[in-house]
Coordinates of C-alpha atoms in Angstrom, one line a residue:
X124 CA -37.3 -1.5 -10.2
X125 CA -34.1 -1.5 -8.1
X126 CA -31.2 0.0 -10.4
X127 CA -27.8 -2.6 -10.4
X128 CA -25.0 -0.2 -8.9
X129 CA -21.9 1.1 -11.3
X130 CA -19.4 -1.7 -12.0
X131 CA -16.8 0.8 -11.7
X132 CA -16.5 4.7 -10.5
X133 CA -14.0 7.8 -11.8
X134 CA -12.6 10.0 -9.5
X135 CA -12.4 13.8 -9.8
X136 CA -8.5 12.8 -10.6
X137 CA -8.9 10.0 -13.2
X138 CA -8.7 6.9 -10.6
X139 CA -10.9 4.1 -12.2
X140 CA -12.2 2.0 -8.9
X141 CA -13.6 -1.4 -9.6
X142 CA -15.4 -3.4 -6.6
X143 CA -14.0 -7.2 -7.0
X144 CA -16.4 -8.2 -4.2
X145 CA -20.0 -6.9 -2.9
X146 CA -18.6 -5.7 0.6
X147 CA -14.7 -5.9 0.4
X148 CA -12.0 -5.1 -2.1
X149 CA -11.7 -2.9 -5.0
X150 CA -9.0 -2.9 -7.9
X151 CA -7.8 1.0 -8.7
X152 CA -6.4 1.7 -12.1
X153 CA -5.7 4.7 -13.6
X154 CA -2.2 5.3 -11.5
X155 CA 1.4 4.9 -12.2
X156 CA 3.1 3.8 -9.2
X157 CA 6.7 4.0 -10.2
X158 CA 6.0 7.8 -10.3
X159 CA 5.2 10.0 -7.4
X160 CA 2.1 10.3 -6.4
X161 CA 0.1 13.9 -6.1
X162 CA -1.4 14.4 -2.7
X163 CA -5.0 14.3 -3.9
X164 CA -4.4 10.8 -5.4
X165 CA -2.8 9.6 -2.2
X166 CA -5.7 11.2 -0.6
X167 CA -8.3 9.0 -3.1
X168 CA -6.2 5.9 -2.2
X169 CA -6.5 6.7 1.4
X170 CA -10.5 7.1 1.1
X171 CA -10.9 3.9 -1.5
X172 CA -8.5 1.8 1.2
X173 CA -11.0 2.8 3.9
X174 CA -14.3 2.2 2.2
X175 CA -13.3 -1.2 0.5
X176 CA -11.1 -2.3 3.5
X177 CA -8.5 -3.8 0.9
X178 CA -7.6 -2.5 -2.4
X179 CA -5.4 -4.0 -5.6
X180 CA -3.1 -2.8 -8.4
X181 CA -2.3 -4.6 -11.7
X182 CA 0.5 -4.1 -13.6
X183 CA 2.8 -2.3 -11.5
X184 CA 6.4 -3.5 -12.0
X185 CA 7.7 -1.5 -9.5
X186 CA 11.6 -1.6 -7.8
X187 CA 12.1 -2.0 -4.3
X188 CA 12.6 1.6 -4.1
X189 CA 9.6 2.8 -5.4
X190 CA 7.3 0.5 -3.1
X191 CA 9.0 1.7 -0.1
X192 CA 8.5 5.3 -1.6
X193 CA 4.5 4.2 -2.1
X194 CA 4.1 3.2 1.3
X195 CA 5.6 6.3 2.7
X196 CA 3.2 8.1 1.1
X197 CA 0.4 6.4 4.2
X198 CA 2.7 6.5 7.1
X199 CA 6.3 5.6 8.5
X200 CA 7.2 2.1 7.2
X201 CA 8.2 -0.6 9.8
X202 CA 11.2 -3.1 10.0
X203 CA 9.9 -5.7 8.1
X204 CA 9.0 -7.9 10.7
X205 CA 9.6 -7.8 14.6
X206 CA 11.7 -10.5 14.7
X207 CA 12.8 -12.1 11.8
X208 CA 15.6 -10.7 9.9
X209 CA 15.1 -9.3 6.6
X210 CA 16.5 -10.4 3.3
X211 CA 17.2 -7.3 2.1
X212 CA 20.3 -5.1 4.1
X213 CA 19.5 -1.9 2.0
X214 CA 15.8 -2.1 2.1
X215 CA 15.2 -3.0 6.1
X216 CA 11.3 -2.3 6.1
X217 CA 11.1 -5.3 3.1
X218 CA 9.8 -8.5 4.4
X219 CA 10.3 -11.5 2.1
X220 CA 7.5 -13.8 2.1
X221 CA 8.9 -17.1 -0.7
X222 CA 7.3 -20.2 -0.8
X223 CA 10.9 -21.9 -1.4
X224 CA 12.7 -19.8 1.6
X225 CA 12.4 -19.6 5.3
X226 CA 10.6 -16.3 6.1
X227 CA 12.4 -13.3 5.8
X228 CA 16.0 -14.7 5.2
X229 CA 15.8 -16.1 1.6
X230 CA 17.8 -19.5 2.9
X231 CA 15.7 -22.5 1.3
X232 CA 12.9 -24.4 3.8
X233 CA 13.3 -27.7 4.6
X234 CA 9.6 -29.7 4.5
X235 CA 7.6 -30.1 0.7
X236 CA 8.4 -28.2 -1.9
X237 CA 10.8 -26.6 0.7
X238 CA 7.7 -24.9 2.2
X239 CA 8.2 -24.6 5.7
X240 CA 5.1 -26.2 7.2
X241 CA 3.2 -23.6 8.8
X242 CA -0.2 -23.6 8.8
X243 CA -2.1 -21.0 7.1
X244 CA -5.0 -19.4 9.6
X245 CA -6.7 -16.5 9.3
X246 CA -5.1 -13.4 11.0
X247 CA -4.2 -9.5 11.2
X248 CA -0.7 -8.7 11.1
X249 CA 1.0 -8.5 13.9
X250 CA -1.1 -8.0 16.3
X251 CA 1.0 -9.1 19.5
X252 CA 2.6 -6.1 19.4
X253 CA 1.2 -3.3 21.2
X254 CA 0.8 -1.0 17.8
X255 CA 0.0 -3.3 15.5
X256 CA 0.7 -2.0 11.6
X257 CA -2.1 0.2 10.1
X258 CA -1.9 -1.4 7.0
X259 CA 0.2 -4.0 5.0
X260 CA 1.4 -3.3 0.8
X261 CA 2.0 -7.0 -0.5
X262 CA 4.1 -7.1 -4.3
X263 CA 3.3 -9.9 -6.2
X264 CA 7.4 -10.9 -7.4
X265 CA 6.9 -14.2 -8.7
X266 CA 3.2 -16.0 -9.2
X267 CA 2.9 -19.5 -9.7
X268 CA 0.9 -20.3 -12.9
X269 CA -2.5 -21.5 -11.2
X270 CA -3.3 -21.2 -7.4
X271 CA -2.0 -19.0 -4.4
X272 CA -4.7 -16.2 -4.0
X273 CA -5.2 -14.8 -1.0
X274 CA -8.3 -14.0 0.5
X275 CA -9.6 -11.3 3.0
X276 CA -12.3 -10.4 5.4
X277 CA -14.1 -7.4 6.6
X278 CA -14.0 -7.0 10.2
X279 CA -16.2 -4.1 10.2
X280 CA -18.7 -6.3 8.4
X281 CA -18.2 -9.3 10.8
X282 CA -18.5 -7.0 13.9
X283 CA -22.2 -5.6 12.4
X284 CA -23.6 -8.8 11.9
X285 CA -23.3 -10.5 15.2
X286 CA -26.2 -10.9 17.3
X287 CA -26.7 -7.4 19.4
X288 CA -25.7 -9.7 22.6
X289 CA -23.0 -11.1 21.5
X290 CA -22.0 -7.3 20.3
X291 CA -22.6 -6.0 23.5
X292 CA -20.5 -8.7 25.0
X293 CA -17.5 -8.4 23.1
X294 CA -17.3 -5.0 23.4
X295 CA -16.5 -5.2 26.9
X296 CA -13.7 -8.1 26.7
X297 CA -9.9 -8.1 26.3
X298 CA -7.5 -10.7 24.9
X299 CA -3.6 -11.5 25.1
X300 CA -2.1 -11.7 21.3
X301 CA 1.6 -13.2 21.3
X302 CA 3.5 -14.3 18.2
X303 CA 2.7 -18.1 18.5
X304 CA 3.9 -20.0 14.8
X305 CA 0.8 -22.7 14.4
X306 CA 2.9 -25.9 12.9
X307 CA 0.8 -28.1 9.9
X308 CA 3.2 -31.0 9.6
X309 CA 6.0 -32.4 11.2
X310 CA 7.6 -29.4 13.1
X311 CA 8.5 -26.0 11.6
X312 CA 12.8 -26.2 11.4
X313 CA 14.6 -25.1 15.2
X314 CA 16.1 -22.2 13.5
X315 CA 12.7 -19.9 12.3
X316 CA 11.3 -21.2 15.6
X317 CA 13.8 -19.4 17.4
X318 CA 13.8 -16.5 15.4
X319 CA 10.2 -15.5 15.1
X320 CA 9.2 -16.4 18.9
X321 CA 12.3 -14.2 19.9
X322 CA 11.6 -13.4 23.7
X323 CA 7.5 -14.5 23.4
X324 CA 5.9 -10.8 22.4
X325 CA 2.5 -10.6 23.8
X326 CA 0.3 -7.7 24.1
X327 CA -3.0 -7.5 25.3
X328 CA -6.2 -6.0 22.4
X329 CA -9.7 -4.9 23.1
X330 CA -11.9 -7.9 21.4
X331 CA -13.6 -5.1 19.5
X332 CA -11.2 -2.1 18.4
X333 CA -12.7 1.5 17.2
X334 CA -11.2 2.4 14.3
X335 CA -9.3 5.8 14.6
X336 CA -10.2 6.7 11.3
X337 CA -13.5 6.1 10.5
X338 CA -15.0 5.7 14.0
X339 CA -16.6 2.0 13.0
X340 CA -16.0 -1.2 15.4
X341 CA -14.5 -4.2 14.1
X342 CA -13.4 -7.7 15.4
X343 CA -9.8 -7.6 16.3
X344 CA -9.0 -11.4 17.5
X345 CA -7.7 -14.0 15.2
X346 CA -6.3 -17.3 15.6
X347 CA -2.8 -17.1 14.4
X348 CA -2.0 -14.7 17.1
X349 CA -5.1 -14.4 20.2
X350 CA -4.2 -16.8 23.1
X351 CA -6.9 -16.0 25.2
X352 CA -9.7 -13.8 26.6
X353 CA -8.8 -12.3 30.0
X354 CA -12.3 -11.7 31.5
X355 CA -13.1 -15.1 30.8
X356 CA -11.9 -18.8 32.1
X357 CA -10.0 -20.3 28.7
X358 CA -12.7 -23.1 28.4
X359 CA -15.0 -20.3 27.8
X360 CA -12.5 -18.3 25.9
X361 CA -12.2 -20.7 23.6
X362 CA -15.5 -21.2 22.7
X363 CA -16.3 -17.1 22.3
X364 CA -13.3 -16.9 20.2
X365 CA -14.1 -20.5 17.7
X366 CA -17.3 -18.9 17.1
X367 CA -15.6 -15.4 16.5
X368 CA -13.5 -17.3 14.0
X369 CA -16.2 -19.5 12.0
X370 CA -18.3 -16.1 12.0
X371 CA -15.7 -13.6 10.5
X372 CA -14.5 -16.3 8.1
X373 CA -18.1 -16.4 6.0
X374 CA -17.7 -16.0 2.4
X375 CA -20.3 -13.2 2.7
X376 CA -17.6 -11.2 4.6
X377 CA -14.6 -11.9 2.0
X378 CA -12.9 -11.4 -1.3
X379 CA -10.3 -13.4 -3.3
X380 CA -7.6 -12.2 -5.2
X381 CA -5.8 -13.7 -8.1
X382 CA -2.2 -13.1 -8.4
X383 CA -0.3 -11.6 -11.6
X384 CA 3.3 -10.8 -11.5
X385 CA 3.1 -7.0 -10.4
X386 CA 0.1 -6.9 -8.9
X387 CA -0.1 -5.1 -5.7
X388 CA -2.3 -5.5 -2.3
X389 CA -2.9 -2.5 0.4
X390 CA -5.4 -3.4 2.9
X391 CA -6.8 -1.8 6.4
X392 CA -4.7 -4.1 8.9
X393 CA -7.3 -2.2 11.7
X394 CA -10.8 -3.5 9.3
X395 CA -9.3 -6.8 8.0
X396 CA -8.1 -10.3 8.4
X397 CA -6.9 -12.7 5.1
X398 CA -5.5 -16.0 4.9
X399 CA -2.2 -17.0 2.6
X400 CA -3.1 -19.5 0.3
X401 CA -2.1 -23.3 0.6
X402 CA -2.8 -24.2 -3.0
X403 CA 0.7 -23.4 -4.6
X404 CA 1.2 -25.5 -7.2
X405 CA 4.1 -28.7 -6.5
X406 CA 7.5 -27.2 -7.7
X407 CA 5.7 -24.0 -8.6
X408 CA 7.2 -21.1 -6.7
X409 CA 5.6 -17.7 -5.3
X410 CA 7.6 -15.0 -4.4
X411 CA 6.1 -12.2 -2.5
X412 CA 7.8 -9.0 -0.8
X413 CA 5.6 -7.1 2.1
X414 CA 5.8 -3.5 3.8
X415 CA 4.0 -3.0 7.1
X416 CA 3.2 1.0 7.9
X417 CA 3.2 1.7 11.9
X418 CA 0.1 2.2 13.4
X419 CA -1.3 3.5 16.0
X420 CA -2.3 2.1 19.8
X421 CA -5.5 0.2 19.5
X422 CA -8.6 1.4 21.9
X423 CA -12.2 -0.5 22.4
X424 CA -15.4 1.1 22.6
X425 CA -15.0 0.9 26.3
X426 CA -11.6 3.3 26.5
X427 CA -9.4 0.5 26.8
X428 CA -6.1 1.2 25.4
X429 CA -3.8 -1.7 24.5
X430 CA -0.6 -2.4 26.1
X431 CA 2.2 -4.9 25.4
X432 CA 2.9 -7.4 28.1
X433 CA 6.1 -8.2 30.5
X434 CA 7.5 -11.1 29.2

């Protein structure tokens, strides 16, 4: 008789870890992240984060402060966002992500709702630079009564379960990432346009990046942000990369969280894609502030380092 794993694990320093998912996402409880944090909880963070690819917080009414304080505690923060401004002139590294605002500047969106009418694809953050973040903190501010979760994918996961051809294909290939802003409806107002295309950023990914952590390969294209594989003509680029994406969005690979207000995401941006939810309730709002932490140069199982483009 096969024994049904733990629903939940204690650390050596009190952390309770909860899986949400079978193979990505845990909650951790057990931590107060207003305070700061001891090393060896940091250190448990850093180990749960890399064995469950994404991991959540409840209950964690933190100040702006104190979750740029959390994410310094993993690495250097970032500017919130390459290009767009930020909302926030005394914290630079906040990126405001509002449902009723154009990103980053808090100025209300023209289109339903006063949602600017972006399409919501699966991706990994900002990948057309050429050192993508290691990992993304996401505060829940304001949560809309029903709807807008947010769902994520393993990577790693979606890498090991291709075919050993197709494995042995992409490892070998190379793609151009540049920060393209897929339009729903209508077209997205002149003015974010502008702003978050800035000079057309493009940097060029292994398909397959090694993780520099753990040593494991994972998928590293997604179609917000991968224009096109360079080994290949784009007819047949296309094709690799629409099966990339149908395969490494299976349910199998993901987990869905449920917003609360003060609820907290970290996840792997090297292991992991997710998708922003298109579900928000009419008139309902959701207000969401996000840190990216620098990261380092990708590299593929081949050597190949990544390197941003001329534009």
């Amino acid at each position: 008789m096969t024994t049904a794993p733990e629903a939940t694990t204690t650390t050596e320093l009190g952390l309770d870890i909860r899986p949400v998912a079978g193979n990505i996402g845990a909650e951790i409880h057990g931590v107060d992240l207003t305070q700061p944090l001891d090393p060896g909880i940091v250190a448990e963070i850093r180990a749960t984060l890399l064995k469950w690819r994404v991991v959540f917080f409840r209950d964690q009414h933190i100040t702006q402060a104190q979750h740029v304080a959390f994410a310094k505690a993993f690495g250097e923060p970032t500017p919130g966002h390459p290009t767009l401004p930020s909302a926030f002139p005394e914290h630079p590294e906040i990126l405001l992500l509002d449902s009723h605002a154009l990103p980053g500047t808090g100025k209300p969106a023209s289109g339903m709702d006063g949602a600017p009418n972006i399409e919501s694809n699966w991706h990994t953050d900002v990948t057309f630079i050429e050192n993508p973040p290691m990992g993304s903190i996401l505060r829940g501010v304001i949560v809309p009564p029903y709807g807008g979760d947010t769902q994520w994918t393993n990577l790693v996961l979606a890498y090991e379960e291709l075919s050993e051809p197709i494995r042995d294909l992409v490892d070998g290939l190379h793609a151009v990432h540049h920060n393209s802003l897929p339009i729903k409806r209508g077209e997205v107002p002149g003015e974010l346009a502008k702003v978050f295309l800035g000079n057309g950023i493009r940097s060029v990914h292994p398909v397959v990046r090694v993780h520099p952590e753990t040593g494991e390969k994972a998928l590293f294209v997604n179609p917000n942000f991968t224009s096109h594989i360079v080994e290949l003509t784009r007819a047949e680029g296309r094709h690799l990369l629409d099966l990339l994406y149908a395969h490494l969005a299976q349910s199998a690979f993901t987990v869905r969280f449920r917003w609360e207000p003060g609820s907290i995401a970290f996840w792997d941006n090297r292991a992991t894609a997710h998708l922003a939810p298109t579900d928000v309730p009419p008139g309902a709002r959701r207000s969401m502030q996000r840190i990216t932490i620098t990261g380092d140069v990708p590299k593929g199982p081949d050597g190949f380092t990544s390197y941003r483009l001329d534009t």
